[in-house]
Structures are given as C-alpha cells and as structure tokens.
C-alpha cells in the first residue's frame, strides 16, 4: 500500500494531544509528547549582552536556539533583542535552568513562562454587573450605536433617542451580544466634544438601553466623567479608546467593577517594532489598571485598528493578532467599514461589508473574542461560520 505522507499542524498543546492520540498513542504518551509537538518563538527585547549569552547557551543546551544581535558576540552592542526558538518541552528545561541564573534572569524566566501559558489559555467569561458574557465558545458581536452627528459611517442617523433605541433593539434581535454606545466620533478630523455635550447625547439613550435590553451596554468614551455618569446609570462595560489615559478613568472603572476595553492608540504612526510597541503599551496599561484595583480578568485588549496606524500597519495588526494572546486577556477588534478596507478595495463606506467580513473572519481565526461591527446581521453570520470552522464543536 502506498504511504500517505503530509505535513500536519497544531496550534497548541490541546491540538497536539489530539494529533498524538490520533495515531493511537496511550494517554500517558499523549501527555509526554504533546510539549514536543508545539514549537514556539518567543521574542524578548532590551537584554544586556551578558543576559543574552547565558540565554543562548541554556537554550542551545536544551536543544533549542536563540538568535541574538551579531554585536553580542564581539561586544559591540550595549543591548540586544533575542528570539527564542524551541518546543514547549525544550522551554520547560530551559526555564528550569534560567531560574537558577543571576542578572535578573530568574524574573525573566517567570515572564517567559507566563506568556507561554497565556497563549494556551482559553479566556474566562466576563461578568458585566451580573450579565454574563461567555468567552472561548463563540465570538461575541458588539453592535455599534453612535449617537453623534459626525461618525464616519452612521453619523447623524441615531440622534433621536427613539431611532437609537429602535436600532439597538434591531441589533439585539440580529444577534448582538453587546451594544456599544458612543457620543463622540473619533474619525480623522472629527470635532472634539466637551463632557456636557457628550453626556447630553448618550445619557437619554443609555438610560433607556439599560432598562430595556437584556444584553450588556458598553459606553464608548475616553472621558472619566462620562464613564462615571454612564456607570451610575447602569452601563455594564467601559470601552476606552485611550486605555485609561484620562485621569480618574481607572479609579471609576475599579469602583464599579466592570469590564474595560483598553484600546491601543497613539499620535502618529512611528513604531520601533509595531507588535512589540503595542505589547509594551498594553503591559503598561494593564499594570496601571491592576494598580488602580481593576481585576485582571475584567480587562479586554484591542490593538486599535485604524488608530495611529497606516493601512499597512492595520493589516499587520490583524495578520499578527494572535501574538497579543501573550498578554492573557480577551481580544476585541474594531475593523468595521474602516478606511483601510476602503483603501484596499477602493470602495466607499457603504460598500465595505464584504471587506469587513474578511477582517472579522481572519480576526477570529487569529484569536479575536469580540468583534465590534455596524453590520450586525451579516457579521453574526460570518462569526458563526468562522467559529464553526476554527473553534470546532459544531455538529449537524
Ligand atoms: N473604533 C471606533 C470607535 N470605537 N472602540 C474600540 N474598542 N475599537 C475600535 O476599533 C473603535 C472603537 C471608530 O469607529 P466608529 O465608532 O464607527 O466611528 P466614529 O469614531 O466616527 O464614531
């Protein structure tokens, strides 16, 4: 009989166990071999040459590899990034040895261990003041409701609270898991609004939404004062496009114990390393959040598609979304109808639904837990279909 031969793939230890069980290995064998089937690259930035040399030696001794800057070898650099390459099994041995090393390497070992565990982790559900959102089983769809005159795609349509309410009910009927209410457009060239104006837009709608809908309502604001009023009126989630940048925001989120979306944002599009810089930003903001008393399992991260990024950078963020799993938090993406899609397809804002669908499907494939969209009916279908393919578990 001709042999069938092919390259097969696994993404994590769970899939590795399944693949190994598939050839008939016994349960103990699956456990022992799974860490050998999962290969990981871990990037560490800003190491001293002494640290890098020890890391390289220990990684090589365990059968893995560590790439360092050329100048580490002849002492011509003060600092280097390191790219570690190895199986989970090799990392286990490497980390055991690294913990016994000086030069701050024991602490680094803990950090490497944590990111390796985080990428295996299925996020826990979100408790939104008693309304529970499951995570990991299916992708959650967040429906956008902008009560602004100038939002780039739905601006001016839901100024009347009755219209806003009707749209919210419609989105829930179409399968939205969360309604995201915003009172200030952030599109390029938008008019900034003051606290009073933003409150006058969102509060009448928010009060009705919280009272009438069964799903959690998130308030899309970067202003602590707006968040405070919204939370006092019963909002369930804070969606902050400046990730606790406003003084007092962290304290108000902590006080109400609600989940918070920390979105990456910056002025300009200069990066040393796009993914690395966003990871660094998230680490800093998570630290700030935890310090203020926000529970780590209430933090949702969003790389900020369309914010402080060129179209190419936006595409890279989606392509490499999975890397943000290293931080151990659920991921949200907000790509809906955005200009990068318009640029790629050369289409106006009202013709970006298919482009949005592609970003949603790829985003889910690369680890998104929540997708923030305008076209709820269509994107619920895209999410259900993508879930059936990538999350498994679907049966006829
Ligand atoms: N994008 C927008 C607004 N809020 N929140 C998160 N977490 N992530 C996003 O990507 C995001 C967001 C911008 O989109 P939209 O609300 O449709 O437009 P506008 O800012 O013009 O109101």
Tab-separated table of C-alpha atoms and ligand atoms in Angstrom:
chain	number	residue	atom	x	y	z
A	1	UNK	CA	0.000	0.000	0.000
A	2	UNK	CA	1.285	3.461	-0.835
A	3	UNK	CA	2.037	5.561	2.217
A	4	UNK	CA	0.210	8.823	2.615
A	5	UNK	CA	2.646	11.486	3.763
A	6	UNK	CA	1.901	15.114	4.656
A	7	UNK	CA	2.832	17.993	6.921
A	8	UNK	CA	0.234	18.381	9.651
A	9	UNK	CA	-0.187	21.312	12.024
A	10	UNK	CA	-1.143	22.017	15.609
A	11	UNK	CA	-1.552	25.413	17.268
A	12	UNK	CA	-1.435	24.490	20.924
A	13	UNK	CA	-0.993	21.682	23.447
A	14	UNK	CA	-4.652	20.637	23.216
A	15	UNK	CA	-4.410	20.124	19.468
A	16	UNK	CA	-1.065	18.380	19.935
A	17	UNK	CA	-2.645	15.857	22.363
A	18	UNK	CA	-5.401	15.171	19.842
A	19	UNK	CA	-2.963	14.676	16.971
A	20	UNK	CA	-0.857	12.284	19.037
A	21	UNK	CA	-3.922	10.381	20.261
A	22	UNK	CA	-4.904	10.110	16.584
A	23	UNK	CA	-2.083	7.658	15.900
A	24	UNK	CA	-3.163	5.501	18.821
A	25	UNK	CA	-0.678	6.611	21.487
A	26	UNK	CA	-1.812	5.929	25.042
A	27	UNK	CA	-2.959	8.733	27.331
A	28	UNK	CA	0.351	8.991	29.188
A	29	UNK	CA	2.195	9.118	25.868
A	30	UNK	CA	-0.021	11.984	24.685
A	31	UNK	CA	0.845	13.984	27.813
A	32	UNK	CA	4.552	13.295	27.474
A	33	UNK	CA	4.771	14.020	23.771
A	34	UNK	CA	2.421	16.997	23.411
A	35	UNK	CA	5.049	19.516	24.648
A	36	UNK	CA	7.376	18.193	21.939
A	37	UNK	CA	4.835	18.903	19.194
A	38	UNK	CA	4.299	22.579	19.970
A	39	UNK	CA	7.043	24.875	18.754
A	40	UNK	CA	7.111	28.480	19.951
A	41	UNK	CA	9.082	31.583	19.070
A	42	UNK	CA	9.414	33.987	21.974
A	43	UNK	CA	10.756	37.488	21.464
A	44	UNK	CA	12.468	39.291	24.330
A	45	UNK	CA	13.640	42.879	23.882
A	46	UNK	CA	16.255	45.017	25.588
A	47	UNK	CA	18.614	42.426	27.087
A	48	UNK	CA	22.178	43.088	28.212
A	49	UNK	CA	24.792	41.026	26.309
A	50	UNK	CA	25.586	39.025	29.481
A	51	UNK	CA	21.941	38.007	29.787
A	52	UNK	CA	21.707	37.197	26.084
A	53	UNK	CA	24.812	34.983	26.174
A	54	UNK	CA	23.504	32.926	29.096
A	55	UNK	CA	20.112	32.616	27.413
A	56	UNK	CA	21.716	31.423	24.185
A	57	UNK	CA	23.837	28.851	25.979
A	58	UNK	CA	20.967	27.479	28.042
A	59	UNK	CA	18.620	27.349	25.076
A	60	UNK	CA	21.222	25.511	22.963
A	61	UNK	CA	21.876	23.108	25.848
A	62	UNK	CA	18.174	22.207	25.822
A	63	UNK	CA	18.173	21.579	22.085
A	64	UNK	CA	16.537	24.895	21.150
A	65	UNK	CA	18.057	28.037	19.702
A	66	UNK	CA	18.259	31.745	20.495
A	67	UNK	CA	19.062	34.400	17.904
A	68	UNK	CA	20.926	37.414	19.267
A	69	UNK	CA	22.416	40.526	17.632
A	70	UNK	CA	25.757	39.953	15.931
A	71	UNK	CA	27.356	42.578	18.181
A	72	UNK	CA	26.707	40.445	21.269
A	73	UNK	CA	29.462	38.070	20.182
A	74	UNK	CA	32.176	40.726	19.779
A	75	UNK	CA	30.891	43.070	22.484
A	76	UNK	CA	29.936	45.975	20.238
A	77	UNK	CA	26.324	46.431	21.381
A	78	UNK	CA	25.028	47.574	24.743
A	79	UNK	CA	21.674	45.859	24.283
A	80	UNK	CA	20.071	43.189	22.129
A	81	UNK	CA	16.718	41.648	21.370
A	82	UNK	CA	16.572	37.856	21.494
A	83	UNK	CA	14.404	35.454	19.524
A	84	UNK	CA	13.973	32.147	21.320
A	85	UNK	CA	13.074	29.048	19.314
A	86	UNK	CA	12.052	25.785	20.825
A	87	UNK	CA	9.394	23.253	21.647
A	88	UNK	CA	7.381	23.583	24.855
A	89	UNK	CA	9.395	20.679	26.195
A	90	UNK	CA	12.652	22.490	25.449
A	91	UNK	CA	11.323	25.636	27.125
A	92	UNK	CA	10.439	23.625	30.221
A	93	UNK	CA	14.064	22.535	30.631
A	94	UNK	CA	15.402	25.957	29.659
A	95	UNK	CA	13.197	27.812	32.153
A	96	UNK	CA	14.156	25.424	34.966
A	97	UNK	CA	17.773	26.353	34.392
A	98	UNK	CA	17.165	30.055	33.772
A	99	UNK	CA	15.530	30.358	37.199
A	100	UNK	CA	18.872	29.493	38.790
A	101	UNK	CA	20.760	32.210	36.933
A	102	UNK	CA	21.804	35.686	38.183
A	103	UNK	CA	21.472	39.013	36.298
A	104	UNK	CA	17.684	39.213	36.687
A	105	UNK	CA	17.185	36.075	34.618
A	106	UNK	CA	15.034	34.307	37.221
A	107	UNK	CA	12.425	37.080	36.903
A	108	UNK	CA	12.668	36.891	33.116
A	109	UNK	CA	12.055	33.126	33.325
A	110	UNK	CA	8.768	33.812	35.124
A	111	UNK	CA	7.729	36.262	32.430
A	112	UNK	CA	8.543	33.824	29.611
A	113	UNK	CA	6.651	31.056	31.429
A	114	UNK	CA	3.647	33.363	31.780
A	115	UNK	CA	3.452	34.285	28.080
A	116	UNK	CA	3.780	30.617	27.096
A	117	UNK	CA	0.891	29.773	29.436
A	118	UNK	CA	-1.158	32.749	28.262
A	119	UNK	CA	-1.139	31.633	24.627
A	120	UNK	CA	-2.591	28.261	25.696
A	121	UNK	CA	-5.265	29.850	27.866
A	122	UNK	CA	-8.955	29.984	26.994
A	123	UNK	CA	-10.230	33.278	28.454
A	124	UNK	CA	-12.846	33.134	31.181
A	125	UNK	CA	-16.256	34.670	30.643
A	126	UNK	CA	-16.955	38.281	31.525
A	127	UNK	CA	-19.182	39.236	34.418
A	128	UNK	CA	-20.794	42.527	33.418
A	129	UNK	CA	-22.558	43.533	36.631
A	130	UNK	CA	-24.492	40.279	36.684
A	131	UNK	CA	-24.933	39.930	32.914
A	132	UNK	CA	-22.594	37.131	31.894
A	133	UNK	CA	-20.765	37.014	28.573
A	134	UNK	CA	-19.247	33.618	27.709
A	135	UNK	CA	-15.827	33.638	26.051
A	136	UNK	CA	-13.985	30.941	24.159
A	137	UNK	CA	-17.107	29.065	22.974
A	138	UNK	CA	-18.152	31.539	20.294
A	139	UNK	CA	-17.211	35.015	19.127
A	140	UNK	CA	-19.176	37.834	20.717
A	141	UNK	CA	-20.591	40.513	18.455
A	142	UNK	CA	-20.630	44.091	19.728
A	143	UNK	CA	-23.110	46.256	17.816
A	144	UNK	CA	-22.112	49.886	17.231
A	145	UNK	CA	-24.544	52.651	18.119
A	146	UNK	CA	-23.156	56.130	17.550
A	147	UNK	CA	-25.377	58.955	18.767
A	148	UNK	CA	-23.209	61.539	17.037
A	149	UNK	CA	-23.804	63.914	14.154
A	150	UNK	CA	-20.448	63.117	12.533
A	151	UNK	CA	-19.420	59.442	12.898
A	152	UNK	CA	-17.814	58.253	9.685
A	153	UNK	CA	-20.428	55.671	8.832
A	154	UNK	CA	-23.579	56.044	10.951
A	155	UNK	CA	-23.197	59.722	11.928
A	156	UNK	CA	-26.496	61.597	12.262
A	157	UNK	CA	-28.721	58.517	11.946
A	158	UNK	CA	-29.452	57.920	15.610
A	159	UNK	CA	-29.579	61.398	17.129
A	160	UNK	CA	-33.223	60.929	18.091
A	161	UNK	CA	-33.254	58.579	21.130
A	162	UNK	CA	-36.256	56.731	19.655
A	163	UNK	CA	-34.263	55.949	16.495
A	164	UNK	CA	-31.279	54.885	18.594
A	165	UNK	CA	-33.446	52.587	20.668
A	166	UNK	CA	-35.051	51.046	17.625
A	167	UNK	CA	-31.619	50.360	16.133
A	168	UNK	CA	-30.351	48.842	19.387
A	169	UNK	CA	-33.355	46.507	19.599
A	170	UNK	CA	-32.843	45.562	15.970
A	171	UNK	CA	-29.164	44.731	16.563
A	172	UNK	CA	-30.046	42.576	19.581
A	173	UNK	CA	-32.665	40.749	17.505
A	174	UNK	CA	-29.971	40.187	14.867
A	175	UNK	CA	-27.699	38.549	17.440
A	176	UNK	CA	-25.642	41.355	19.025
A	177	UNK	CA	-24.208	40.276	22.388
A	178	UNK	CA	-23.274	43.802	23.477
A	179	UNK	CA	-24.419	47.295	22.418
A	180	UNK	CA	-21.610	49.852	22.278
A	181	UNK	CA	-22.935	53.372	22.712
A	182	UNK	CA	-20.729	56.284	21.652
A	183	UNK	CA	-21.302	60.040	21.804
A	184	UNK	CA	-18.110	61.308	20.215
A	185	UNK	CA	-16.764	60.500	16.778
A	186	UNK	CA	-13.052	59.747	16.649
A	187	UNK	CA	-12.678	59.595	12.903
A	188	UNK	CA	-9.782	61.639	11.499
A	189	UNK	CA	-10.817	65.295	11.502
A	190	UNK	CA	-13.680	64.825	13.975
A	191	UNK	CA	-14.877	67.706	16.164
A	192	UNK	CA	-13.897	67.086	19.789
A	193	UNK	CA	-16.817	67.457	22.174
A	194	UNK	CA	-16.908	68.511	25.804
A	195	UNK	CA	-18.190	66.411	28.701
A	196	UNK	CA	-21.561	68.191	28.829
A	197	UNK	CA	-22.217	67.706	25.116
A	198	UNK	CA	-21.185	64.043	25.177
A	199	UNK	CA	-23.369	63.393	28.206
A	200	UNK	CA	-26.346	65.122	26.635
A	201	UNK	CA	-26.009	62.806	23.631
A	202	UNK	CA	-25.526	59.493	25.392
A	203	UNK	CA	-27.402	59.686	28.685
A	204	UNK	CA	-31.018	59.750	27.443
A	205	UNK	CA	-30.307	56.729	25.216
A	206	UNK	CA	-28.194	54.890	27.762
A	207	UNK	CA	-30.859	55.014	30.468
A	208	UNK	CA	-33.416	53.509	28.104
A	209	UNK	CA	-30.999	50.864	26.764
A	210	UNK	CA	-30.013	49.672	30.225
A	211	UNK	CA	-33.629	49.423	31.278
A	212	UNK	CA	-35.000	47.773	28.165
A	213	UNK	CA	-32.287	45.465	26.791
A	214	UNK	CA	-31.131	42.139	28.187
A	215	UNK	CA	-27.611	42.438	26.795
A	216	UNK	CA	-24.775	44.424	28.399
A	217	UNK	CA	-24.365	48.006	27.229
A	218	UNK	CA	-20.880	49.437	26.889
A	219	UNK	CA	-20.095	53.128	26.931
A	220	UNK	CA	-17.558	54.148	24.281
A	221	UNK	CA	-15.790	57.065	25.915
A	222	UNK	CA	-12.329	58.196	26.909
A	223	UNK	CA	-13.595	60.667	29.481
A	224	UNK	CA	-13.682	59.567	33.126
A	225	UNK	CA	-16.542	61.947	33.832
A	226	UNK	CA	-18.714	60.494	31.060
A	227	UNK	CA	-17.856	56.961	32.212
A	228	UNK	CA	-18.839	57.860	35.786
A	229	UNK	CA	-22.296	59.130	34.780
A	230	UNK	CA	-22.822	56.204	32.432
A	231	UNK	CA	-21.853	53.661	35.086
A	232	UNK	CA	-24.055	55.382	37.658
A	233	UNK	CA	-26.915	54.966	35.170
A	234	UNK	CA	-26.160	51.242	34.835
A	235	UNK	CA	-23.711	50.845	31.910
A	236	UNK	CA	-22.030	47.427	32.020
A	237	UNK	CA	-18.692	47.909	30.230
A	238	UNK	CA	-16.349	50.840	29.549
A	239	UNK	CA	-14.802	50.957	26.077
A	240	UNK	CA	-11.874	53.341	26.343
A	241	UNK	CA	-10.072	54.372	23.166
A	242	UNK	CA	-7.278	55.926	25.222
A	243	UNK	CA	-6.853	52.988	27.629
A	244	UNK	CA	-7.160	54.819	30.977
A	245	UNK	CA	-5.386	57.902	29.615
A	246	UNK	CA	-7.848	60.282	31.307
A	247	UNK	CA	-7.085	60.907	34.935
A	248	UNK	CA	-9.677	59.227	37.105
A	249	UNK	CA	-10.765	56.681	34.477
A	250	UNK	CA	-9.005	53.729	36.141
A	251	UNK	CA	-10.487	54.621	39.534
A	252	UNK	CA	-14.048	54.872	38.218
A	253	UNK	CA	-13.794	51.529	36.380
A	254	UNK	CA	-12.365	49.918	39.529
A	255	UNK	CA	-15.113	51.420	41.699
A	256	UNK	CA	-17.878	49.871	39.595
A	257	UNK	CA	-16.040	46.588	38.990
A	258	UNK	CA	-16.982	46.486	35.300
A	259	UNK	CA	-15.012	45.034	32.376
A	260	UNK	CA	-12.982	47.599	30.460
A	261	UNK	CA	-11.678	47.636	26.885
A	262	UNK	CA	-8.158	49.037	26.750
A	263	UNK	CA	-7.530	50.109	23.174
A	264	UNK	CA	-4.096	50.875	21.756
A	265	UNK	CA	-3.910	54.392	20.391
A	266	UNK	CA	-1.180	56.915	19.738
A	267	UNK	CA	-0.450	60.129	17.879
A	268	UNK	CA	1.353	59.415	14.614
A	269	UNK	CA	2.429	56.119	13.104
A	270	UNK	CA	6.070	55.821	14.222
A	271	UNK	CA	6.993	52.494	15.747
A	272	UNK	CA	10.270	50.814	16.588
A	273	UNK	CA	8.501	47.482	16.236
A	274	UNK	CA	4.732	47.597	15.662
A	275	UNK	CA	3.700	44.479	17.587
A	276	UNK	CA	6.396	44.898	20.254
A	277	UNK	CA	5.460	48.526	20.890
A	278	UNK	CA	1.758	47.648	21.207
A	279	UNK	CA	2.638	44.795	23.595
A	280	UNK	CA	4.676	47.267	25.674
A	281	UNK	CA	1.761	49.725	25.729
A	282	UNK	CA	-0.657	47.006	26.839
A	283	UNK	CA	1.708	45.848	29.596
A	284	UNK	CA	1.959	49.382	30.917
A	285	UNK	CA	-1.823	49.967	30.822
A	286	UNK	CA	-2.631	46.585	32.374
A	287	UNK	CA	-0.192	47.464	35.164
A	288	UNK	CA	-1.936	50.793	35.671
A	289	UNK	CA	-5.346	49.115	35.697
A	290	UNK	CA	-4.362	46.463	38.224
A	291	UNK	CA	-2.690	49.056	40.414
A	292	UNK	CA	-5.959	51.018	40.469
A	293	UNK	CA	-7.846	47.910	41.597
A	294	UNK	CA	-9.293	46.651	38.289
A	295	UNK	CA	-9.426	42.836	38.333
A	296	UNK	CA	-7.133	41.367	35.622
A	297	UNK	CA	-9.968	39.122	34.389
A	298	UNK	CA	-12.069	42.208	33.576
A	299	UNK	CA	-9.532	43.588	31.087
A	300	UNK	CA	-10.155	43.292	27.338
A	301	UNK	CA	-7.449	44.379	24.892
A	302	UNK	CA	-7.952	45.974	21.491
A	303	UNK	CA	-4.989	46.731	19.192
A	304	UNK	CA	-6.863	49.746	17.770
A	305	UNK	CA	-7.340	49.033	14.062
A	306	UNK	CA	-7.427	52.452	12.378
A	307	UNK	CA	-5.854	54.352	15.273
A	308	UNK	CA	-2.277	55.669	14.978
A	309	UNK	CA	-1.533	53.187	12.204
A	310	UNK	CA	-1.021	53.262	8.455
A	311	UNK	CA	-3.191	50.934	6.354
A	312	UNK	CA	-0.230	48.535	6.083
A	313	UNK	CA	0.181	48.591	9.861
A	314	UNK	CA	-3.541	47.928	10.338
A	315	UNK	CA	-3.252	44.881	8.112
A	316	UNK	CA	-0.199	43.676	10.005
A	317	UNK	CA	-2.039	44.020	13.319
A	318	UNK	CA	-4.724	41.652	12.008
A	319	UNK	CA	-2.187	39.276	10.466
A	320	UNK	CA	-0.312	39.074	13.783
A	321	UNK	CA	-3.284	39.448	16.143
A	322	UNK	CA	-2.546	36.086	17.757
A	323	UNK	CA	0.663	37.486	19.264
A	324	UNK	CA	-1.391	39.701	21.596
A	325	UNK	CA	-2.666	36.484	23.208
A	326	UNK	CA	0.661	36.580	25.069
A	327	UNK	CA	-0.899	39.138	27.421
A	328	UNK	CA	-3.518	36.674	28.661
A	329	UNK	CA	-6.594	38.875	28.075
A	330	UNK	CA	-9.562	38.511	25.731
A	331	UNK	CA	-9.109	40.394	22.439
A	332	UNK	CA	-11.520	42.773	20.714
A	333	UNK	CA	-11.164	44.132	17.179
A	334	UNK	CA	-12.948	47.097	15.630
A	335	UNK	CA	-12.381	46.972	11.894
A	336	UNK	CA	-15.931	47.635	10.723
A	337	UNK	CA	-16.169	49.641	7.477
A	338	UNK	CA	-12.886	51.398	8.257
A	339	UNK	CA	-10.830	53.319	5.718
A	340	UNK	CA	-8.134	50.629	5.402
A	341	UNK	CA	-10.839	48.401	3.909
A	342	UNK	CA	-11.875	51.287	1.656
A	343	UNK	CA	-8.283	51.727	0.513
A	344	UNK	CA	-7.624	48.042	-0.172
A	345	UNK	CA	-10.856	47.604	-2.122
A	346	UNK	CA	-11.190	51.170	-3.400
A	347	UNK	CA	-14.763	51.325	-2.142
A	348	UNK	CA	-16.837	53.918	-0.265
A	349	UNK	CA	-18.008	53.408	3.299
A	350	UNK	CA	-21.409	51.962	2.353
A	351	UNK	CA	-19.772	49.208	0.284
A	352	UNK	CA	-17.382	47.719	2.801
A	353	UNK	CA	-19.453	44.900	4.219
A	354	UNK	CA	-17.569	42.116	2.403
A	355	UNK	CA	-14.227	43.675	3.291
A	356	UNK	CA	-15.374	43.882	6.902
A	357	UNK	CA	-16.419	40.226	6.700
A	358	UNK	CA	-12.881	39.273	5.657
A	359	UNK	CA	-11.389	41.145	8.619
A	360	UNK	CA	-13.866	39.516	11.010
A	361	UNK	CA	-13.154	36.015	9.700
A	362	UNK	CA	-9.389	36.484	9.845
A	363	UNK	CA	-9.588	38.260	13.198
A	364	UNK	CA	-11.493	35.335	14.713
A	365	UNK	CA	-9.088	32.851	13.152
A	366	UNK	CA	-6.249	34.768	14.776
A	367	UNK	CA	-7.785	34.867	18.222
A	368	UNK	CA	-10.380	37.668	18.451
A	369	UNK	CA	-13.021	37.053	21.125
A	370	UNK	CA	-15.200	40.090	20.410
A	371	UNK	CA	-15.832	41.916	17.118
A	372	UNK	CA	-17.193	45.486	17.113
A	373	UNK	CA	-19.350	45.971	13.999
A	374	UNK	CA	-22.031	48.064	12.326
A	375	UNK	CA	-23.498	45.297	10.139
A	376	UNK	CA	-24.656	43.034	12.934
A	377	UNK	CA	-26.861	40.663	10.947
A	378	UNK	CA	-24.145	39.957	8.384
A	379	UNK	CA	-21.255	39.752	10.853
A	380	UNK	CA	-23.141	37.416	13.210
A	381	UNK	CA	-23.354	35.021	10.254
A	382	UNK	CA	-19.676	35.496	9.436
A	383	UNK	CA	-18.758	34.932	13.086
A	384	UNK	CA	-20.941	31.800	13.441
A	385	UNK	CA	-19.466	30.322	10.264
A	386	UNK	CA	-15.888	31.159	11.227
A	387	UNK	CA	-16.491	29.801	14.729
A	388	UNK	CA	-17.768	26.521	13.274
A	389	UNK	CA	-14.539	26.195	11.286
A	390	UNK	CA	-11.937	27.390	13.755
A	391	UNK	CA	-13.383	26.626	17.176
A	392	UNK	CA	-14.764	23.207	16.263
A	393	UNK	CA	-17.530	21.505	18.169
A	394	UNK	CA	-20.252	22.181	15.594
A	395	UNK	CA	-22.439	19.199	14.690
A	396	UNK	CA	-25.409	18.876	12.351
B	1	LIG	N1	-13.325	52.261	16.645
B	1	LIG	C1	-14.143	53.330	16.659
B	1	LIG	C2	-14.790	53.687	17.837
B	1	LIG	N2	-14.620	52.981	18.970
B	1	LIG	N3	-13.630	51.165	20.122
B	1	LIG	C3	-12.829	50.113	20.119
B	1	LIG	N4	-12.627	49.403	21.245
B	1	LIG	N5	-12.158	49.709	18.986
B	1	LIG	C4	-12.286	50.374	17.820
B	1	LIG	O1	-11.638	49.966	16.833
B	1	LIG	C5	-13.144	51.525	17.775
B	1	LIG	C6	-13.808	51.900	18.976
B	1	LIG	C7	-14.367	54.108	15.413
B	1	LIG	O2	-15.437	53.625	14.687
B	1	LIG	P1	-16.923	54.242	14.685
B	1	LIG	O3	-17.491	54.261	16.058
B	1	LIG	O4	-17.710	53.506	13.700
B	1	LIG	O5	-16.733	55.697	14.113
B	1	LIG	P2	-16.624	57.136	14.775
B	1	LIG	O6	-15.386	57.185	15.611
B	1	LIG	O7	-16.552	58.050	13.578
B	1	LIG	O8	-17.850	57.360	15.610
